[in-house]
Coordinates of N, CA, C and O in Angstrom, one line a residue:
M189 N -29.8 9.6 53.3 CA -29.4 8.6 53.9 C -30.6 7.4 53.6 O -31.7 7.3 53.7
K190 N -30.2 6.1 53.3 CA -31.1 5.4 53.1 C -31.4 4.2 54.6 O -30.3 4.0 55.1
I191 N -32.6 3.7 54.8 CA -32.8 2.8 55.6 C -33.4 1.9 55.4 O -34.0 1.7 54.1
T192 N -32.9 0.8 56.3 CA -33.5 -1.1 55.7 C -33.9 -1.5 56.3 O -33.7 -1.4 57.8
V193 N -35.0 -2.1 56.1 CA -35.6 -2.9 57.1 C -36.0 -4.4 56.4 O -36.2 -4.5 54.9
E194 N -36.1 -5.5 57.1 CA -36.3 -6.8 56.5 C -36.9 -7.6 57.2 O -37.0 -7.7 58.5
T195 N -37.4 -8.5 56.5 CA -38.0 -9.6 57.4 C -38.2 -11.4 56.7 O -37.9 -10.7 55.4
T196 N -38.0 -12.0 56.9 CA -38.1 -13.6 56.0 C -39.6 -14.2 56.5 O -40.0 -14.4 57.5
V197 N -40.6 -14.3 55.4 CA -41.6 -14.8 55.4 C -41.7 -16.5 54.7 O -41.4 -17.0 54.0
A198 N -42.0 -17.1 55.8 CA -42.2 -18.6 55.5 C -43.5 -19.3 54.9 O -44.4 -19.4 55.3
A199 N -43.5 -18.8 53.3 CA -44.3 -19.3 52.7 C -43.5 -19.2 51.3 O -42.5 -18.3 50.8
P200 N -44.2 -19.6 49.9 CA -43.8 -19.5 48.7 C -43.9 -18.2 48.0 O -44.5 -17.3 48.5
I201 N -42.7 -17.9 47.3 CA -42.7 -16.9 46.5 C -44.0 -16.5 46.1 O -43.9 -14.7 46.3
G202 N -44.9 -17.0 45.3 CA -45.9 -16.3 44.8 C -47.0 -15.7 45.7 O -47.7 -14.9 45.3
K203 N -47.0 -16.6 46.9 CA -47.7 -16.2 48.1 C -47.3 -14.7 48.3 O -48.5 -13.9 48.6
V204 N -46.1 -14.5 48.7 CA -45.4 -13.4 49.6 C -45.6 -12.4 48.1 O -46.4 -11.2 48.6
W205 N -45.4 -12.7 47.3 CA -45.1 -11.3 45.8 C -47.0 -10.9 46.1 O -47.3 -9.7 46.0
H206 N -48.0 -11.7 46.0 CA -49.4 -11.5 45.5 C -49.9 -10.7 47.1 O -50.2 -9.4 46.7
A207 N -49.4 -11.1 48.3 CA -49.9 -10.2 49.3 C -49.4 -9.0 49.2 O -49.9 -8.3 49.6
Y208 N -48.0 -9.1 48.7 CA -47.5 -7.2 48.8 C -48.1 -6.8 47.8 O -48.1 -5.2 48.2
T209 N -48.5 -6.9 46.9 CA -49.1 -6.3 45.6 C -50.7 -6.1 45.2 O -50.9 -5.9 44.1
T210 N -51.7 -6.9 46.3 CA -53.0 -7.1 46.0 C -53.4 -6.2 47.3 O -53.4 -6.3 48.2
P211 N -54.3 -5.0 46.6 CA -54.7 -4.0 47.2 C -56.0 -4.6 48.5 O -55.6 -4.0 49.8
D212 N -56.4 -5.8 48.5 CA -57.2 -6.4 49.2 C -56.2 -6.8 50.7 O -56.6 -6.8 51.6
D213 N -55.0 -7.7 50.2 CA -54.1 -7.8 50.9 C -53.6 -6.9 52.0 O -53.2 -6.5 53.2
I214 N -53.0 -5.5 51.1 CA -52.6 -4.6 51.4 C -53.4 -4.0 52.8 O -52.7 -3.5 53.7
K215 N -54.4 -3.9 52.5 CA -55.8 -3.3 53.4 C -55.6 -3.8 54.8 O -55.8 -3.5 55.6
Q216 N -55.2 -5.2 54.6 CA -55.3 -6.1 56.0 C -54.1 -5.8 56.6 O -53.9 -6.1 58.0
W217 N -52.4 -5.5 55.9 CA -51.5 -5.7 56.5 C -51.0 -4.5 56.8 O -49.9 -4.3 57.5
N218 N -51.6 -3.4 56.2 CA -50.6 -2.2 55.7 C -50.9 -1.1 57.3 O -51.1 -0.3 57.1
T219 N -50.2 -1.6 58.6 CA -50.4 -0.5 60.0 C -49.2 -0.8 60.8 O -48.4 -2.1 60.4
A220 N -48.7 0.2 61.2 CA -47.6 0.4 61.9 C -48.3 -0.2 63.5 O -47.4 -0.5 64.3
S221 N -49.0 0.2 63.5 CA -50.1 0.0 65.0 C -51.3 -0.6 65.1 O -52.1 -0.4 64.0
P222 N -51.9 -1.2 66.3 CA -53.1 -1.7 66.2 C -54.1 -0.5 66.1 O -55.4 -0.9 65.6
D223 N -53.8 0.7 66.1 CA -54.6 1.6 66.6 C -54.9 2.4 65.0 O -55.5 3.4 65.2
W224 N -54.3 1.7 64.3 CA -54.4 2.3 62.6 C -54.9 1.2 61.7 O -54.8 0.3 62.5
H225 N -55.2 1.9 60.7 CA -55.7 1.1 59.9 C -55.4 1.7 58.4 O -55.5 2.7 58.0
T226 N -55.2 0.5 57.2 CA -55.5 1.1 55.8 C -57.2 1.3 55.6 O -57.3 0.0 55.4
T227 N -57.8 2.2 55.0 CA -58.8 2.1 54.7 C -59.1 1.8 53.2 O -60.0 1.9 52.8
S228 N -58.2 2.4 52.3 CA -58.2 2.1 50.9 C -56.7 1.9 50.3 O -56.0 2.2 51.0
A229 N -56.7 1.0 49.1 CA -55.6 0.8 48.5 C -55.6 0.5 47.0 O -56.8 0.0 46.7
A230 N -54.9 1.0 46.4 CA -55.0 0.8 44.5 C -53.3 0.5 44.4 O -52.4 1.0 44.4
V231 N -53.3 -0.6 43.3 CA -52.0 -0.5 42.7 C -52.1 -1.4 41.2 O -53.3 -1.8 40.7
D232 N -51.4 -0.2 40.3 CA -51.1 -0.5 38.9 C -49.5 -1.0 38.7 O -48.7 0.2 38.7
L233 N -49.4 -2.4 38.8 CA -48.2 -2.7 39.3 C -47.5 -2.8 37.7 O -47.7 -4.3 37.0
R234 N -47.0 -1.6 37.3 CA -46.1 -1.9 36.3 C -45.4 -0.4 36.1 O -45.6 0.0 36.7
V235 N -44.1 -0.5 35.1 CA -43.2 0.6 35.3 C -44.4 2.0 34.6 O -45.0 1.9 33.9
G236 N -44.2 3.0 35.7 CA -45.1 3.9 35.5 C -46.2 3.9 36.1 O -47.1 5.0 36.1
G237 N -46.8 2.7 36.7 CA -48.0 2.7 37.5 C -48.1 3.3 38.5 O -46.9 3.5 39.3
A238 N -48.9 3.5 39.2 CA -49.8 4.3 40.2 C -49.7 3.6 41.2 O -50.3 2.5 41.0
F239 N -49.6 3.8 42.6 CA -50.4 3.1 43.8 C -50.7 4.2 44.7 O -50.0 5.2 44.9
S240 N -51.5 3.8 45.6 CA -52.0 4.3 46.8 C -52.5 4.0 48.1 O -52.8 2.9 47.6
S241 N -52.3 4.3 49.0 CA -53.1 3.7 50.1 C -53.2 4.9 51.1 O -52.4 5.9 51.6
R242 N -54.5 4.9 51.7 CA -54.8 5.8 52.9 C -54.6 5.2 54.5 O -55.6 3.8 54.5
M243 N -54.2 5.7 54.8 CA -53.9 5.2 56.6 C -54.8 6.0 57.4 O -54.4 7.3 57.3
E244 N -55.2 5.7 58.3 CA -55.6 6.4 59.3 C -56.0 5.8 60.7 O -55.9 4.8 60.8
A245 N -56.0 6.5 61.7 CA -56.3 6.1 62.7 C -57.8 5.8 63.2 O -58.5 6.4 62.6
K246 N -57.7 4.4 64.0 CA -59.0 4.1 64.0 C -59.9 5.2 64.7 O -61.1 5.1 64.7
D247 N -59.6 5.9 65.7 CA -60.4 6.9 66.3 C -60.6 8.4 65.5 O -61.6 9.1 66.0
G248 N -60.4 8.2 64.4 CA -60.7 8.9 63.3 C -59.5 10.4 63.6 O -60.0 11.1 62.8
S249 N -58.7 10.4 64.4 CA -58.4 12.0 64.7 C -57.2 12.0 63.4 O -57.1 13.4 63.5
M250 N -56.6 11.2 62.7 CA -55.8 11.9 61.8 C -55.7 11.0 60.8 O -56.1 9.5 60.9
G251 N -55.1 11.1 59.5 CA -54.8 10.1 58.2 C -54.2 10.6 57.6 O -53.8 11.8 57.7
F252 N -53.5 10.1 56.5 CA -52.6 10.4 55.7 C -52.2 9.3 54.5 O -52.7 8.3 54.7
D253 N -52.2 9.8 53.3 CA -51.6 8.9 52.0 C -50.6 9.2 51.7 O -49.9 9.7 51.7
F254 N -50.4 7.8 51.0 CA -48.9 7.1 51.0 C -49.6 6.7 49.6 O -50.1 5.9 49.0
A255 N -48.4 7.7 48.1 CA -48.8 7.2 46.8 C -47.3 7.8 46.3 O -46.4 8.3 46.7
G256 N -47.3 7.0 45.0 CA -46.2 7.3 44.5 C -46.2 6.3 42.9 O -47.3 5.8 42.6
T257 N -45.3 6.2 42.1 CA -44.8 5.6 40.9 C -44.0 4.7 41.1 O -43.0 4.7 41.4
Y258 N -44.3 3.3 40.3 CA -43.5 2.2 40.1 C -42.2 2.7 39.4 O -42.8 2.9 38.3
T259 N -41.2 2.5 39.1 CA -40.3 2.8 38.7 C -39.4 1.7 37.8 O -38.7 1.3 36.6
Q260 N -39.3 0.1 38.5 CA -39.0 -1.1 38.1 C -39.7 -2.0 38.6 O -40.1 -2.0 39.9
V261 N -40.4 -3.1 37.8 CA -40.7 -4.4 38.6 C -40.4 -5.8 37.8 O -40.5 -5.5 36.7
I262 N -39.6 -6.2 38.6 CA -39.6 -7.8 38.0 C -40.1 -8.6 39.1 O -39.9 -9.0 40.2
E263 N -41.1 -9.2 38.2 CA -42.2 -10.3 38.9 C -41.3 -11.1 40.1 O -40.6 -11.8 39.4
N264 N -42.1 -11.1 41.4 CA -41.4 -12.2 42.6 C -39.9 -11.9 42.9 O -39.6 -12.3 43.6
Q265 N -39.3 -10.7 42.5 CA -38.5 -10.1 42.8 C -37.8 -8.7 43.3 O -36.9 -8.6 44.3
L266 N -38.3 -8.0 42.6 CA -37.7 -6.9 42.8 C -39.1 -5.2 42.4 O -39.8 -5.8 41.2
I267 N -39.4 -4.8 43.5 CA -40.2 -3.7 43.5 C -39.5 -2.0 43.4 O -39.0 -2.1 44.4
E268 N -39.3 -1.3 42.8 CA -38.8 -0.2 42.9 C -40.3 1.4 42.5 O -40.7 1.1 41.7
Y269 N -40.0 2.2 43.6 CA -40.7 3.2 43.4 C -40.4 4.5 43.9 O -39.4 4.3 44.7
A270 N -40.9 5.8 43.0 CA -40.9 6.9 43.7 C -41.9 7.2 44.3 O -43.2 6.9 44.1
F271 N -41.8 8.1 45.5 CA -43.0 8.9 46.3 C -42.1 10.1 46.7 O -41.3 10.3 47.6
G272 N -43.0 11.0 46.1 CA -42.6 12.8 46.6 C -41.1 12.5 46.0 O -40.9 12.3 44.8
D273 N -40.3 12.9 46.7 CA -39.0 13.0 46.5 C -37.9 11.8 46.8 O -36.7 12.4 46.9
R274 N -38.6 10.8 47.1 CA -37.8 9.8 47.7 C -38.0 8.7 47.0 O -39.1 8.5 46.0
S275 N -37.5 7.8 46.9 CA -37.6 6.5 46.9 C -37.2 5.1 47.4 O -36.7 5.4 48.3
A276 N -38.0 4.0 46.8 CA -37.7 2.8 47.6 C -37.4 1.8 46.7 O -37.7 1.4 45.7
Q277 N -36.9 0.5 47.3 CA -36.9 -0.8 46.6 C -37.3 -2.0 47.6 O -36.9 -1.9 48.7
V278 N -37.7 -2.7 47.1 CA -38.3 -3.8 47.8 C -37.9 -4.9 47.2 O -38.0 -5.4 45.7
E279 N -37.0 -6.1 47.6 CA -36.4 -7.2 47.0 C -37.0 -8.3 47.8 O -37.1 -8.2 49.1
F280 N -37.3 -9.2 46.8 CA -37.4 -10.6 47.5 C -36.6 -11.7 46.9 O -36.7 -12.0 45.8
S281 N -36.2 -12.2 48.0 CA -35.2 -13.3 47.8 C -35.4 -14.7 48.6 O -35.9 -14.9 49.5
E282 N -35.8 -15.9 47.6 CA -35.9 -17.0 48.1 C -34.9 -17.7 48.8 O -33.4 -17.6 48.3
T283 N -34.8 -17.9 50.1 CA -34.1 -18.4 51.3 C -34.7 -20.4 51.4 O -35.6 -20.3 51.3
P284 N -33.9 -20.7 52.0 CA -34.3 -22.0 52.9 C -35.2 -21.9 53.7 O -35.9 -22.7 54.0
D285 N -35.0 -20.4 54.3 CA -36.2 -20.4 55.5 C -37.7 -19.8 54.9 O -38.4 -19.7 55.9
G286 N -37.5 -19.3 53.8 CA -38.7 -18.6 53.3 C -38.3 -17.6 52.2 O -37.1 -17.7 51.9
V287 N -38.8 -16.4 52.3 CA -38.6 -15.7 51.1 C -38.3 -14.4 52.0 O -39.0 -13.4 53.2
L288 N -36.9 -13.8 52.1 CA -36.2 -12.9 52.7 C -37.0 -11.3 52.0 O -37.0 -11.3 50.7
V289 N -37.9 -10.8 52.5 CA -38.3 -9.2 52.0 C -37.7 -8.1 52.8 O -37.1 -8.2 53.8
R290 N -36.6 -7.5 51.8 CA -35.9 -6.6 52.2 C -36.4 -5.0 51.7 O -36.6 -5.1 50.6
V291 N -36.8 -4.1 52.6 CA -37.0 -2.8 51.7 C -36.2 -1.8 52.4 O -35.6 -1.8 53.5
R292 N -36.0 -0.7 51.1 CA -34.8 0.5 51.3 C -35.3 1.1 50.8 O -35.8 1.6 50.0
F293 N -35.4 2.6 51.6 CA -36.3 3.6 51.6 C -35.2 5.0 52.1 O -34.6 4.6 53.0
E294 N -35.4 5.9 51.1 CA -34.9 7.1 51.5 C -35.3 7.5 52.8 O -36.7 7.7 52.5
A295 N -34.5 8.3 53.7 CA -35.1 8.7 55.0 C -35.5 10.0 54.7 O -34.9 10.9 54.2
E296 N -36.4 10.3 55.2 CA -37.1 11.9 55.4 C -36.7 12.6 56.9 O -35.5 12.3 57.5
T297 N -36.7 13.9 56.7 CA -36.4 14.9 57.4 C -37.0 15.2 58.6 O -36.2 15.9 59.7
L298 N -38.3 14.8 58.6 CA -39.1 15.6 59.3 C -39.3 15.0 60.8 O -39.1 15.4 61.9
Y299 N -38.8 13.2 60.6 CA -38.8 12.6 61.7 C -37.6 12.1 62.1 O -36.9 11.2 61.2
P300 N -37.3 11.4 63.1 CA -36.2 11.0 63.6 C -36.0 9.4 62.4 O -37.0 8.9 62.5
V301 N -34.7 9.3 62.5 CA -34.2 8.2 61.7 C -34.7 6.9 62.1 O -35.6 5.8 61.9
E302 N -34.9 6.5 63.2 CA -35.1 5.5 64.4 C -36.3 5.0 64.1 O -37.0 4.4 64.4
Q303 N -37.8 6.2 64.3 CA -38.6 6.5 64.6 C -39.4 5.8 62.8 O -40.1 5.0 63.4
Q304 N -38.5 6.5 61.9 CA -38.9 5.8 60.6 C -38.1 4.2 60.4 O -39.4 3.4 59.9
Q305 N -37.1 4.0 60.9 CA -37.1 2.6 60.9 C -37.9 1.8 61.4 O -38.8 0.6 61.2
Q306 N -38.6 2.0 62.8 CA -39.1 1.3 63.6 C -40.4 1.3 63.1 O -41.6 0.2 62.4
G307 N -41.2 2.0 62.6 CA -42.7 2.4 61.8 C -42.6 1.4 60.5 O -43.4 0.6 60.5
W308 N -41.4 1.2 59.5 CA -41.4 0.3 58.5 C -41.3 -0.8 58.9 O -41.8 -1.6 58.3
Q309 N -40.5 -1.1 59.9 CA -40.4 -2.6 60.3 C -41.6 -3.1 60.9 O -42.1 -4.6 60.9
S310 N -42.5 -2.6 61.5 CA -44.0 -2.8 62.5 C -44.4 -3.2 61.2 O -45.7 -4.1 61.2
I311 N -44.7 -2.3 59.7 CA -45.3 -2.6 59.0 C -45.0 -4.0 58.4 O -45.9 -4.7 57.9
L312 N -43.7 -4.0 58.0 CA -43.2 -5.4 57.3 C -43.4 -6.4 58.1 O -43.7 -7.8 57.9
N313 N -43.3 -6.4 59.8 CA -43.4 -7.4 60.5 C -45.0 -7.8 60.5 O -45.3 -8.9 60.5
N314 N -46.1 -6.9 60.3 CA -47.4 -7.3 60.3 C -47.9 -7.8 58.6 O -48.6 -8.9 58.7
F315 N -46.7 -7.6 57.8 CA -46.8 -8.3 56.7 C -46.5 -9.8 56.8 O -47.5 -10.7 56.4
K316 N -45.7 -10.3 57.3 CA -45.3 -11.2 57.5 C -46.2 -12.2 58.5 O -46.7 -13.5 58.0
K317 N -46.9 -11.7 59.3 CA -47.8 -12.4 60.1 C -49.3 -12.6 59.3 O -49.5 -13.7 59.1
H318 N -49.4 -11.6 58.6 CA -50.7 -11.7 57.6 C -50.4 -12.9 56.3 O -50.9 -13.9 56.2
V319 N -49.5 -13.0 56.2 CA -49.2 -14.1 55.1 C -48.9 -15.4 55.8 O -49.3 -16.7 55.0
E320 N -48.3 -15.5 57.0 CA -48.0 -16.6 57.3 C -49.5 -17.2 58.0 O -49.5 -18.1 58.1
T321 N -50.3 -16.3 58.5 CA -51.9 -17.0 59.0 C -52.8 -17.1 58.1 O -53.7 -17.6 58.3
Q322 N -52.7 -16.8 56.8 CA -53.4 -17.1 55.6 C -53.4 -18.4 55.2 O -52.5 -19.4 55.3

């Protein structure tokens, strides 16, 4: 099952793309709630290149790694990647209101679909806020 989340970012496409693909930016926006943070991020933005990030609870109680491999990269348009046995696509489309960022990913079976959608949407909302306030 695929889940889709999206937001429109009021910023130029170059700024949106840069913030989505730059480790320093990723560490600032990649969180689903204020009690979590991303402590590290790495990006090798090319087909076959790897990416990773580490999310941790700010109280140190838990954390997890998110990592995968890019399978398709079209600058300012599309990023596709595999992570574990799942995949995701991130589309960037210019609109009159800004850049529509749409993320589609394969749901996992451990957590409810609604929880996964809410978590990924929260991260995307933080991304929008980060880009628009820079």
